[in-house]
Coordinates of C-alpha atoms in Angstrom, one line a residue:
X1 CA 0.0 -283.5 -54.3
X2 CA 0.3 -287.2 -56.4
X3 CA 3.9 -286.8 -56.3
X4 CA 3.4 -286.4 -52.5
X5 CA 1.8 -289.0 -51.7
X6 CA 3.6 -291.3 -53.9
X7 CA 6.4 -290.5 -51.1
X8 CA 4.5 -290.8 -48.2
X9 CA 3.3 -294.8 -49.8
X10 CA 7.2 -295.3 -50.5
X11 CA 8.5 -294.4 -46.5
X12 CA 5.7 -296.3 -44.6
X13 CA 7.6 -299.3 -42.8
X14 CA 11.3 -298.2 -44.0
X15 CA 14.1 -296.6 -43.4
X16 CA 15.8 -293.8 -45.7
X17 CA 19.2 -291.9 -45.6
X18 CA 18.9 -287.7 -45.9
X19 CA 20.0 -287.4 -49.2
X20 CA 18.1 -290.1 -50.5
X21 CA 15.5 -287.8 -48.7
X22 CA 16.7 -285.1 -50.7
X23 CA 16.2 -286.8 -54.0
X24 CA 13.0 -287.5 -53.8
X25 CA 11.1 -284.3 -52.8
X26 CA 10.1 -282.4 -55.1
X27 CA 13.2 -283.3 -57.3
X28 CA 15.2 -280.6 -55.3
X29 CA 18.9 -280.6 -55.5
X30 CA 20.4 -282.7 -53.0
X31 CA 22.3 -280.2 -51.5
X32 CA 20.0 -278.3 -49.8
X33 CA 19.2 -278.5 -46.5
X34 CA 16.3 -281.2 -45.0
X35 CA 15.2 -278.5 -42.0
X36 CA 15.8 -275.3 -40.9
X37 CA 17.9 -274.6 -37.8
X38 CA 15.0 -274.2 -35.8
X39 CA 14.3 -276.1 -32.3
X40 CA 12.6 -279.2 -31.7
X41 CA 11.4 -281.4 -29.0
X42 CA 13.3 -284.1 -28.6
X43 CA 10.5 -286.3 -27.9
X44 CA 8.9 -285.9 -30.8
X45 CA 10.9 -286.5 -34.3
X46 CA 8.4 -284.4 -36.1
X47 CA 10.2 -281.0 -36.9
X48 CA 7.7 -277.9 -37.0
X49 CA 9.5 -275.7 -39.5
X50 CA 8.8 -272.1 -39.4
X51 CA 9.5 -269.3 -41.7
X52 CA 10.8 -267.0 -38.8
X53 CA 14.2 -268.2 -37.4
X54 CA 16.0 -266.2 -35.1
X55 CA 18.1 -263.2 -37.1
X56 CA 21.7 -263.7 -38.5
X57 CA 24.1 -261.1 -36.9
X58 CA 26.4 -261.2 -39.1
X59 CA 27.2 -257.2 -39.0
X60 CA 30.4 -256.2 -41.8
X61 CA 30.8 -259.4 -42.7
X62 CA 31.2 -260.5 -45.9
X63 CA 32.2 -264.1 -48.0
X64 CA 33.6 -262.8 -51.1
X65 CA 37.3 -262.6 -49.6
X66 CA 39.9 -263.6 -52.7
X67 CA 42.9 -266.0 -51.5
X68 CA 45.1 -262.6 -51.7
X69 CA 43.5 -260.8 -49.7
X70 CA 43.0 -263.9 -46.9
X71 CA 46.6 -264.6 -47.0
X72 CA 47.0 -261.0 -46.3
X73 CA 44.5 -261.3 -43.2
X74 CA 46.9 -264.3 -42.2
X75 CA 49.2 -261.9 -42.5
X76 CA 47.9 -259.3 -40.6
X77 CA 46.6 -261.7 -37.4
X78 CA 50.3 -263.3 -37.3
X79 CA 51.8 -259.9 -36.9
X80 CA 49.9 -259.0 -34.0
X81 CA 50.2 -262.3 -32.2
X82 CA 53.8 -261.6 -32.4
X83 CA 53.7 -258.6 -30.4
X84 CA 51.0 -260.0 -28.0
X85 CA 53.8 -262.4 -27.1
X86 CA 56.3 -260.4 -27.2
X87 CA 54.9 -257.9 -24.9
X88 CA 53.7 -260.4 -22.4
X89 CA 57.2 -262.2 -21.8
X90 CA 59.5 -258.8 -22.6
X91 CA 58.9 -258.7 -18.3
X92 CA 60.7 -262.2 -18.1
X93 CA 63.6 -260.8 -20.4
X94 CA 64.4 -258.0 -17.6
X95 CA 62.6 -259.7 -14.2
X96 CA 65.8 -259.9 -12.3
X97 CA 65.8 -255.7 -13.1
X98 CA 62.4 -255.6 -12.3
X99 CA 62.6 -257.1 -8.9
X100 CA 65.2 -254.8 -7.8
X101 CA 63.8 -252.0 -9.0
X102 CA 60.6 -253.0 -6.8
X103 CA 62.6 -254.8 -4.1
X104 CA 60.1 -258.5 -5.1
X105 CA 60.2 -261.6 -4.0
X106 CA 60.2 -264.6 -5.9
X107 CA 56.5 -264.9 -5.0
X108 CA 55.8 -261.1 -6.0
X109 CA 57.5 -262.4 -9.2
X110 CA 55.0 -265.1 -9.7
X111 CA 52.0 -262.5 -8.9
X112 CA 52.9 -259.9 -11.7
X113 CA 52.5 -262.8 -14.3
X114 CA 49.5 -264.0 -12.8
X115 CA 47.8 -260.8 -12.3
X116 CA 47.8 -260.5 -16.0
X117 CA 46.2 -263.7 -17.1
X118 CA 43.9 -263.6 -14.0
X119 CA 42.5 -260.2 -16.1
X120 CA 43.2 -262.6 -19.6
X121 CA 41.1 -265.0 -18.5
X122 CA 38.3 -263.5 -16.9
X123 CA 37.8 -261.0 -20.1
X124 CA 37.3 -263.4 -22.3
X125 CA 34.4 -265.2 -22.3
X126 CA 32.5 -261.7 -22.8
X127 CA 35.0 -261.0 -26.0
X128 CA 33.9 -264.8 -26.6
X129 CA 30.1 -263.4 -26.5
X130 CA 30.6 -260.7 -28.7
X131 CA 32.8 -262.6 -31.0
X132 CA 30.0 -264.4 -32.2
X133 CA 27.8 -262.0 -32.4
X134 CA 29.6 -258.6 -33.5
X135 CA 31.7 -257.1 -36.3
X136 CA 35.0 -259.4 -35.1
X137 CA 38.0 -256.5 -36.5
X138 CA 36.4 -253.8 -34.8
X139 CA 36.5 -255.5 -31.0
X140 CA 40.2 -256.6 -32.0
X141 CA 41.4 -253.2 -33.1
X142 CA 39.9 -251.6 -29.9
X143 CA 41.6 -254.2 -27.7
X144 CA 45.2 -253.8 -29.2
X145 CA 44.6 -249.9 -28.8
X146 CA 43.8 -250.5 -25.2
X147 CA 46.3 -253.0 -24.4
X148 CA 48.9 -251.0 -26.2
X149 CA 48.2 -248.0 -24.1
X150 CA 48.5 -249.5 -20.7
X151 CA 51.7 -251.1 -21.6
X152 CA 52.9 -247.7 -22.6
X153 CA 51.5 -246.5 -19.2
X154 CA 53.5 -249.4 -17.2
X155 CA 56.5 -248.1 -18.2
X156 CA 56.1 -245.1 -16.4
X157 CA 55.2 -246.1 -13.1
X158 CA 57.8 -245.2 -10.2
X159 CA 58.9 -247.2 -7.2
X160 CA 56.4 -245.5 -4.8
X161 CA 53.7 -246.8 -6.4
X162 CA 54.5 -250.7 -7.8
X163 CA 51.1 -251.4 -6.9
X164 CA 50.0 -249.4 -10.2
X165 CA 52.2 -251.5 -12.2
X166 CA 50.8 -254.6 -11.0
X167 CA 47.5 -252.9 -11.6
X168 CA 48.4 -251.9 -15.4
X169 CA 49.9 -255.1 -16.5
X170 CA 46.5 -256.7 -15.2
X171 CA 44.5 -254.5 -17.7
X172 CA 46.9 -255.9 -20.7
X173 CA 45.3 -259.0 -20.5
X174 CA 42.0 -257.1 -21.2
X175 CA 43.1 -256.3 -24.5
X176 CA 44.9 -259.9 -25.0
X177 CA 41.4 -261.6 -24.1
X178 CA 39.6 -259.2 -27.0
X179 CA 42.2 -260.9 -30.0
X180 CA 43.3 -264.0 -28.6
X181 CA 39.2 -265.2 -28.3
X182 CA 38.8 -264.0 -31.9
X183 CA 41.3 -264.3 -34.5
X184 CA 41.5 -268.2 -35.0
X185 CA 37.8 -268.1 -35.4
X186 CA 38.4 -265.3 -37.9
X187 CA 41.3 -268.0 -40.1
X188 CA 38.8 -270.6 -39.9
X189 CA 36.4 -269.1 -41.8
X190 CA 38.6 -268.3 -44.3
X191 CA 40.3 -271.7 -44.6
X192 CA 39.6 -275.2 -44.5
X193 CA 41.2 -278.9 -44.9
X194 CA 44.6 -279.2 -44.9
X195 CA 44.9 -275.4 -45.8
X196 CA 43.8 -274.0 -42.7
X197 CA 46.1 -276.7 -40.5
X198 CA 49.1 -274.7 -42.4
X199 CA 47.3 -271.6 -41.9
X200 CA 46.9 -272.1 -38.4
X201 CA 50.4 -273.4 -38.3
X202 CA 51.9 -270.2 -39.1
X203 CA 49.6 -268.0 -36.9
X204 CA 50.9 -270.2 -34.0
X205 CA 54.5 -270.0 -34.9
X206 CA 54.1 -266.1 -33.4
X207 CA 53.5 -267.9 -30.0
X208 CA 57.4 -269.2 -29.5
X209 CA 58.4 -267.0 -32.2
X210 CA 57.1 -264.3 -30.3
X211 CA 58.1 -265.3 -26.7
X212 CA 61.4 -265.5 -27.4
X213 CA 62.0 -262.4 -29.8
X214 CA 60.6 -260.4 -25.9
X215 CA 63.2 -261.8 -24.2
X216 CA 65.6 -260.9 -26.5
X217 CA 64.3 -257.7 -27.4
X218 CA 63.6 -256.6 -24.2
X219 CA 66.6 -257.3 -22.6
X220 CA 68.6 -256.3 -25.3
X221 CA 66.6 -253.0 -25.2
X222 CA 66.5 -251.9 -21.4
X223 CA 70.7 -252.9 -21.5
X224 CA 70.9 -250.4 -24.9
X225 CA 69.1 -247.3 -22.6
X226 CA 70.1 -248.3 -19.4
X227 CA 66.6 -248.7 -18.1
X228 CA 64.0 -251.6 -18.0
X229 CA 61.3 -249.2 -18.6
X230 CA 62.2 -248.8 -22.5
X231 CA 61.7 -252.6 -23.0
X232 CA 58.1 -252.1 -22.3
X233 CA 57.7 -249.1 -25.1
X234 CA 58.6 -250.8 -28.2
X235 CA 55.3 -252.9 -29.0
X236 CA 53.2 -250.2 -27.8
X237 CA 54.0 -248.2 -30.8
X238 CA 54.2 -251.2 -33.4
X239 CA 50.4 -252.0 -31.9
X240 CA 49.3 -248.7 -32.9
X241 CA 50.2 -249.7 -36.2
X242 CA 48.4 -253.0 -36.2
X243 CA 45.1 -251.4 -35.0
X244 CA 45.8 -249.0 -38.2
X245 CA 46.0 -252.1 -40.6
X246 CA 43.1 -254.2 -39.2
X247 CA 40.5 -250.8 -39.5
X248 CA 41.5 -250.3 -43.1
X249 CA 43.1 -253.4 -44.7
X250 CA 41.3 -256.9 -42.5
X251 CA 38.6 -257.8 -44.4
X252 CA 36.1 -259.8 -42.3
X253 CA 34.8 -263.2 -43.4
X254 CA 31.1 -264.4 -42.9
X255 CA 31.0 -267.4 -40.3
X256 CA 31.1 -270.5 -41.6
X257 CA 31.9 -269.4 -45.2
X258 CA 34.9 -271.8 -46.0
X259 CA 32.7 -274.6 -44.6
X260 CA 29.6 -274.3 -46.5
X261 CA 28.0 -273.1 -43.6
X262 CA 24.4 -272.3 -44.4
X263 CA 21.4 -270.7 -42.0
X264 CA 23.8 -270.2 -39.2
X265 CA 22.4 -268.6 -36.6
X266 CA 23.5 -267.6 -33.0
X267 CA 21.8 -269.1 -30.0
X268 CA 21.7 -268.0 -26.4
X269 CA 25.2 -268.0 -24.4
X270 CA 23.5 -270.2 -21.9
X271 CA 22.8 -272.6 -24.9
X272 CA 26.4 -272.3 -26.7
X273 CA 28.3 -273.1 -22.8
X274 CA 26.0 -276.3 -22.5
X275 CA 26.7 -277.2 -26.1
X276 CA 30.7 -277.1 -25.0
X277 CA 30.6 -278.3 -21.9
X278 CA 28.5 -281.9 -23.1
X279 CA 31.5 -281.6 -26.3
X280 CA 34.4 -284.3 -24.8
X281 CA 36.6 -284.0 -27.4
X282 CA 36.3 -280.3 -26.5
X283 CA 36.5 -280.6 -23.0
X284 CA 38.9 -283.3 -22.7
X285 CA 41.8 -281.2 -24.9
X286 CA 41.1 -278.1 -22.7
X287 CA 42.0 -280.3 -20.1
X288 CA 45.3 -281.1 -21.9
X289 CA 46.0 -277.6 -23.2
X290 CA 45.6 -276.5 -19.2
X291 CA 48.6 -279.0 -18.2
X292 CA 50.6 -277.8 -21.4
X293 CA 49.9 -273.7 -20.3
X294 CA 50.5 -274.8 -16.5
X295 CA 54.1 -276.2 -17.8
X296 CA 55.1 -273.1 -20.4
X297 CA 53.8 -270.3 -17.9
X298 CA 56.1 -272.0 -15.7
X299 CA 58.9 -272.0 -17.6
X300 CA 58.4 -268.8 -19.7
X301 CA 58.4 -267.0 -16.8
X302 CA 61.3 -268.6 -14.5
X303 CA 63.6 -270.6 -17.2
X304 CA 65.4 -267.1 -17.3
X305 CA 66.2 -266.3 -13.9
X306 CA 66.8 -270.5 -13.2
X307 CA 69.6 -270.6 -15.3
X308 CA 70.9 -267.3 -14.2
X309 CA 70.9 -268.8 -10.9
X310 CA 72.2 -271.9 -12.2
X311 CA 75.3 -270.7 -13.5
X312 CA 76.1 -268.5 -10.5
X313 CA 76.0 -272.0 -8.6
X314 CA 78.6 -273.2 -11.0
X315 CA 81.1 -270.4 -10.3
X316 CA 79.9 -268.0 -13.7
X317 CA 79.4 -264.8 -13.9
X318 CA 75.7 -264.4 -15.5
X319 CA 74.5 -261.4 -17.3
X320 CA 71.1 -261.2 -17.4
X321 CA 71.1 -259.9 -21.4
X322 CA 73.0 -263.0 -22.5
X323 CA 71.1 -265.5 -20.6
X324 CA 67.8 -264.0 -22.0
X325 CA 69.2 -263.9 -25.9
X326 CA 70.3 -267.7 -25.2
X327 CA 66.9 -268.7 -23.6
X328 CA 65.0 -266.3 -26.3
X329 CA 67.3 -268.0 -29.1
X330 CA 66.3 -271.7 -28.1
X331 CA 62.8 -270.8 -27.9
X332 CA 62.5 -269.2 -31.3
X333 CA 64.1 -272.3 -32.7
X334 CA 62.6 -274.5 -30.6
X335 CA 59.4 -273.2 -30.9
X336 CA 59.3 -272.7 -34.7
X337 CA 60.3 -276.7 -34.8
X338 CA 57.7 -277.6 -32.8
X339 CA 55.0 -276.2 -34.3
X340 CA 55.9 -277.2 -38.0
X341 CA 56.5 -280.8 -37.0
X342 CA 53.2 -280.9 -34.9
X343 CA 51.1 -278.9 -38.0
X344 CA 53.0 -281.1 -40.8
X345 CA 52.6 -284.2 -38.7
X346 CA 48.8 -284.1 -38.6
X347 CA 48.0 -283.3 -42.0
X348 CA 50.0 -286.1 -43.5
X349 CA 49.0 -288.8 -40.1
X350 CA 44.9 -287.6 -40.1
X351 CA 44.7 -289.0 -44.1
X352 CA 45.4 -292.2 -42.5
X353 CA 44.2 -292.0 -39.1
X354 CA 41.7 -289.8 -38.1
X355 CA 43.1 -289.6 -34.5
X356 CA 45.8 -288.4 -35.6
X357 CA 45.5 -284.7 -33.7
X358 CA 45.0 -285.9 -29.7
X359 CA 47.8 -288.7 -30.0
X360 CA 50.3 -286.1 -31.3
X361 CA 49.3 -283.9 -28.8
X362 CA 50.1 -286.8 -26.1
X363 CA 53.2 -287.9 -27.5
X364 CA 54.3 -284.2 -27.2
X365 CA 53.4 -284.1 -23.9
X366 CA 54.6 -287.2 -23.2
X367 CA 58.1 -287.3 -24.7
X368 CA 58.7 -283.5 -23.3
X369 CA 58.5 -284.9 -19.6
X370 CA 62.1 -286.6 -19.4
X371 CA 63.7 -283.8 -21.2
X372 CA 62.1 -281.7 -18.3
X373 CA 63.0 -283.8 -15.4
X374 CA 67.0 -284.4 -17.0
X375 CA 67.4 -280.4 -17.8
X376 CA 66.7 -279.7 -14.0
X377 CA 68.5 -282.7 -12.7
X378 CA 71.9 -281.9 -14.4
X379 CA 71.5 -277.7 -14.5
X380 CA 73.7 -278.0 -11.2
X381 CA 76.9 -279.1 -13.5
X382 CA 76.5 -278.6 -17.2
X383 CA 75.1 -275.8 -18.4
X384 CA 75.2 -276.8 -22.2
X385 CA 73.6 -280.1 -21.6
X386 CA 71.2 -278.1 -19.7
X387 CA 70.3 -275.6 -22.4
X388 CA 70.1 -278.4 -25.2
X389 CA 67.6 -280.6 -22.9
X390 CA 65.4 -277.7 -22.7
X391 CA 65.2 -276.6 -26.2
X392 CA 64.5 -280.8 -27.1
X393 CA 61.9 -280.3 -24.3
X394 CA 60.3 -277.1 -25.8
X395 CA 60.3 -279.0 -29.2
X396 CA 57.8 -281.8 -28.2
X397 CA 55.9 -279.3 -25.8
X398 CA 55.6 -277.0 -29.0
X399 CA 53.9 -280.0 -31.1
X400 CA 50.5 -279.2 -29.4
X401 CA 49.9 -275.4 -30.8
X402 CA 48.0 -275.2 -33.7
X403 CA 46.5 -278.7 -33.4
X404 CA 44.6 -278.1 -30.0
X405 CA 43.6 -274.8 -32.3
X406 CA 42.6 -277.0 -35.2
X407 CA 40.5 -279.7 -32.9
X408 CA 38.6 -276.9 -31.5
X409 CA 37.8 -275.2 -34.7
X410 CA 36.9 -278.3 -36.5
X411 CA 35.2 -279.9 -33.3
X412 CA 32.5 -276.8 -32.6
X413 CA 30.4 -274.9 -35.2
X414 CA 31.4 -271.7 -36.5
X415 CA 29.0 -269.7 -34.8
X416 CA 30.1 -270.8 -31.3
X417 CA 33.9 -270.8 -31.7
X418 CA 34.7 -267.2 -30.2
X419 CA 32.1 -268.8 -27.2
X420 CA 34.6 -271.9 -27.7
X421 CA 37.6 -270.1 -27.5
X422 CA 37.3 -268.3 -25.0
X423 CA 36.1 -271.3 -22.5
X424 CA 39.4 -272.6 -23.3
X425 CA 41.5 -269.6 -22.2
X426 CA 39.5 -269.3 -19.2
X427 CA 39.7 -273.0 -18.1
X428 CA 43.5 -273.3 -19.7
X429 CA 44.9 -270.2 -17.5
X430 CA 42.8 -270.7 -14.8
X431 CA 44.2 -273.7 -13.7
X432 CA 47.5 -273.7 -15.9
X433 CA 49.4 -270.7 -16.1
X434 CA 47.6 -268.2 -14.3
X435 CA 48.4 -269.4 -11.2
X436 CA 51.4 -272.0 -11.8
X437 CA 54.8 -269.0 -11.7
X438 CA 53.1 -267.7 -8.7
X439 CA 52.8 -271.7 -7.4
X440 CA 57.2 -272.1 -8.2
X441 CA 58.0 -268.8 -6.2
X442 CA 55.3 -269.6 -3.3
X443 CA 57.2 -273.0 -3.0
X444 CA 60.3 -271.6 -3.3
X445 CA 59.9 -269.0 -1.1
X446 CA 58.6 -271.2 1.5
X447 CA 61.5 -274.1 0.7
X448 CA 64.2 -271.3 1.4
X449 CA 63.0 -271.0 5.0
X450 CA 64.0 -274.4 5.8
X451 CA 68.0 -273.9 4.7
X452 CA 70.2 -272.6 7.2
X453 CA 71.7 -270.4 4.9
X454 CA 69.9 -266.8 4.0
X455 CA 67.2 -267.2 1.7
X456 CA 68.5 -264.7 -0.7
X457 CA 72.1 -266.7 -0.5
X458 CA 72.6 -267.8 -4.9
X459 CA 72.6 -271.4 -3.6
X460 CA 69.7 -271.4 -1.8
X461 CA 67.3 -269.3 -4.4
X462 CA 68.6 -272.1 -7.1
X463 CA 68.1 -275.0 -5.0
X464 CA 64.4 -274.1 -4.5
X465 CA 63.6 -272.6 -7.7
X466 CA 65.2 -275.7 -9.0
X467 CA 62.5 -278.1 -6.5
X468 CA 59.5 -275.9 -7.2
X469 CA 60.2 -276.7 -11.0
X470 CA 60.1 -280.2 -10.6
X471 CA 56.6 -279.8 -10.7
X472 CA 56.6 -279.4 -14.5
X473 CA 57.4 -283.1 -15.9
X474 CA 54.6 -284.2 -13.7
X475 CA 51.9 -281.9 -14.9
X476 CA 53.3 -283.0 -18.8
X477 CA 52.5 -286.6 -17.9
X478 CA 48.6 -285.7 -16.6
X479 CA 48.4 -284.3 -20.0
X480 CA 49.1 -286.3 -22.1
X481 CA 46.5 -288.4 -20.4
X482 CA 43.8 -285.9 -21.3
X483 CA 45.0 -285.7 -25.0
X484 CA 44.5 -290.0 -25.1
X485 CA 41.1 -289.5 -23.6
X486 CA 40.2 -287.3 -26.4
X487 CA 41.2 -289.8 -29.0
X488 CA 38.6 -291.8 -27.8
X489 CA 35.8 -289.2 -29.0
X490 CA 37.3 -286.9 -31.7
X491 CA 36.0 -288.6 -34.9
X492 CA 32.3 -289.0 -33.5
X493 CA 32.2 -284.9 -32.4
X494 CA 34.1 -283.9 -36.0
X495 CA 30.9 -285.7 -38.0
X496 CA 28.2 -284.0 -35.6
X497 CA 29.9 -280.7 -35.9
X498 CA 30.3 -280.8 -39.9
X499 CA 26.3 -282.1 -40.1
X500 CA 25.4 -278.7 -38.3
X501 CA 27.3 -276.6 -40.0
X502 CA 26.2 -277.5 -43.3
X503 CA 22.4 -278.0 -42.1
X504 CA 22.1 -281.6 -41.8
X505 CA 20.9 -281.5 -38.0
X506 CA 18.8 -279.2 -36.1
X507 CA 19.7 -277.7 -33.4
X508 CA 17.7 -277.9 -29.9
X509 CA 18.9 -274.8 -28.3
X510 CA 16.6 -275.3 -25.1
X511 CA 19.4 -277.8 -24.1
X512 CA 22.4 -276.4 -25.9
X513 CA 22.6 -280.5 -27.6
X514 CA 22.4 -281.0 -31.1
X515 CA 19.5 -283.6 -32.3
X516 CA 21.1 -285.1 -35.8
X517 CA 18.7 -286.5 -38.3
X518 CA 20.5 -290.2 -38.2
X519 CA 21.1 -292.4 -41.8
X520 CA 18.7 -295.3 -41.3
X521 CA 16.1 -293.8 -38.7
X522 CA 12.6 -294.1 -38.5
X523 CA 11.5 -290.1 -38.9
X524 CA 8.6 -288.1 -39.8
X525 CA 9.5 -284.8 -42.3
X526 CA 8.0 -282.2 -42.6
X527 CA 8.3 -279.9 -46.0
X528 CA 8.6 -275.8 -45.7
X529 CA 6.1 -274.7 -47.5
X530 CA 6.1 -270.3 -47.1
X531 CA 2.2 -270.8 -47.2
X532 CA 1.7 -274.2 -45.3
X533 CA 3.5 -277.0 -43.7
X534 CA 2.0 -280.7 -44.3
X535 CA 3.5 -284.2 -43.0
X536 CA 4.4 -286.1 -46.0

């Protein structure tokens, strides 16, 4: 009690930092926590700190995870991302087969790819919910089984009844919703620093890596057996394998682990949204990574069939294989470019400026917009010129990849990051790729009305396509606009995010808002005591 009230005599009238808080009760180390993570009212600074807090859910987790075995998670999480992008763009490897075998439109086109992340999108906020709150191998391993299933299914669906193929490639974005939501959170736990930017950097090569081995390998396989249909059957079986590795070799980390984390507990969804949604550096990026998903959904989708129609226009003879293994080629490299120099960029630029992340991400954005707008203008009469302005294009759009993954991760606390992740494919394929290859064939079909010519005359489809697509360097520019915005407010929402994570703040989940326990306030502490609580 003397020792208590020498403490209470020693605060009246000043102001004191919380460690030096730290030091002086009870001569307790000074890196424990001040408070629990229990709510208070934001009106009054005097915490009430109970011994009950809401329980952990933290089922089949565990922290002792050795580097071997993480690196073999890494492992494990890239493989599968590969074959999630590699199913999803194997369609735009063999869409000119596709179209005829279904007798589509450009438009129809546009639907099948938005169909899927309609389902992508709409899926995952609830794989978001459980993310935080389940065992996170177990939801990813039944995804991958489903989503490999109904691609196996697609495959087998007739001309008499395309609307079931529609239908099916809608339910692969189910299963894409239950791992894309979940495995970054799943890296971040067992990472941190400038380790889990590299980590992080070669989980998102698999998303150009992986993009471009489906056009290859898809087109490559339907031209092997004579039929489209076997380009959809190859990942199905390699996901069955994957599901078979993440059951018995994934081991799952507890949240927060590589961070320090301590007394992490979940909180209502309601409360984790309105957390987000008042997060700008959060929101603001979103907005970015939304122009940068409107631009590649774009051009995963149509670059294929473009430049088919492009060199028809020029007097040459396209096959549909070639074009694909060129366009699948550039984007591999393009992609794996991209990604490094964005990753290896922000490590080495964030020890020197901690904006580092959102002004790469605009000056990706940014720089890709004339490569854009030159690749379309001169498509009509070079074809190499063409093909090496894209790939410089896709090398600055590619910059953004893992950093937009790192500023979420390190931006929002670990027990709201599947929540956080999935907002961000929701928003980010809402309004970006989900509905932006249906936008290009809408305008193009409606632009090929106008000609004189037939609308399915070569001249004609390119000339519209090649309109529609102007589209792209524009949405780049709106981008990089968000990504500057977020500069403004990325260092302020790092510090608030690391104080809750390592229990420096308590968290006022009434309002979703975080109330930090400021260096230099006036405040009024109050000590846990299991059998009593007592101002000091």
């Amino acid at each position: 009690m003397d020792n208590k009230n020498g403490i209470t005599n020693g605060l009246k009238g000043k102001t004191i930092s919380t460690v030096e808080l730290l030091a002086m009760t009870n001569g307790k180390s000074n890196t424990e926590p001040i408070v629990q993570n229990n709510p208070i009212n934001e009106d009054d600074r005097t915490s009430n700190v109970t011994t009950t807090p809401e329980p952990i859910i933290q089922s089949g987790t565990t922290s002792d995870i050795s580097k071997g075995r993480a690196y073999v998670t890494v492992a494990i999480l890239l493989t599968i991302n590969l074959l999630n992008y590699m199913d999803r763009y194997t369609v735009a490897g063999v869409l000119n087969q596709i179209q005829t075998y279904y007798n589509l439109g450009n438009a129809s086109d546009g639907l099948l790819q938005t169909v899927f992340i309609g389902t992508y999108m709409i899926f995952s906020p609830i794989f978001g919910y459980l993310g935080d709150r389940y065992t996170r191998k177990y939801i990813m391993a039944g995804g991958i089984f489903f989503w490999s299933c109904v691609t196996l299914a697609g495959s087998f669906v007739d001309q008499e009844h395309k609307l079931w193929f529609f239908v099916l490639r809608a339910a692969v974005g189910v299963g894409e919703a239950s791992y894309s939501t979940i495995a970054p959170t799943l890296i971040a736990d067992l990472f941190v620093g400038e380790l889990r930017t590299r980590m992080l950097m070669i989980f998102y090569f698999a998303i150009p890596v992986g993009s471009g081995m489906g056009y290859i390998v898809g087109s490559n396989i339907a031209e092997a057996f004579g039929h489209w249909q076997w380009a959809l059957r190859f990942t199905p079986t390699l996901g069955m394998v994957c599901v078979i590795l993440i059951v018995f070799v994934l081991k799952e980390p507890q949240r927060g682990h590589s961070e320090g984390g301590r007394n992490l507990h979940n909180t209502t969804f309601c409360s984790d949204l309105m957390y987000l949604f008042k997060n700008k550096s959060f929101m603001l990026s979103t907005f970015g990574f939304t122009c940068v998903a409107f631009v590649t959904g774009a051009l995963a989708l149509w670059a294929p069939l473009y430049m088919q129609r492009s060199i028809s226009v020029q007097g040459g003879n396209p096959k549909e294989s070639v074009v694909s293994l060129t366009f699948g080629g550039i984007t591999i490299a393009a992609g794996f470019i991209g990604v490094f120099l964005g990753a290896e960029s922000s490590r080495r630029y964030k020890r020197v400026n901690p904006r580092a992340d959102p002004l790469i991400c605009a000056f990706g954005l940014l720089t890709c917009t004339p490569f854009l707008f030159f690749a379309l203008v001169v498509s009509k009469y070079n074809t190499t010129a063409t093909w090496i302005l894209i790939f410089l294009g896709e090398v600055c759009l590619c910059l953004n990849w893992s950093i937009v993954a790192d500023m979420l991760l390190y931006c929002v606390i670990p027990t709201r990051r599947s929540a956080a992740e999935a907002v961000q494919i929701l928003m980010s394929h809402a309004l970006g790729d989900a509905g932006s290859p249906y936008l290009i064939g809408l305008i193009s079909d409606a632009l090929a009305k106008k000609y004189r010519d037939p609308p399915k005359t070569p001249s004609v489809q390119f000339a519209t396509l090649q309109s529609a697509l102007y589209m792209t360097p524009f949405v780049c520019v709106v981008g990089g606009g968000f990504f500057l915005a977020t500069a403004l407010f990325i260092v302020k929402d790092r510090k608030e995010a690391e104080k809750i994570t390592k229990d420096m703040v308590v968290i006022d989940e009434a309002k979703g808002i975080d109330n930090p326990v400021l260096e230099g306030e006036d405040i009024t502490v109050t000590v846990a005591n299991p059998e009593k609580s007592q101002p000091l």
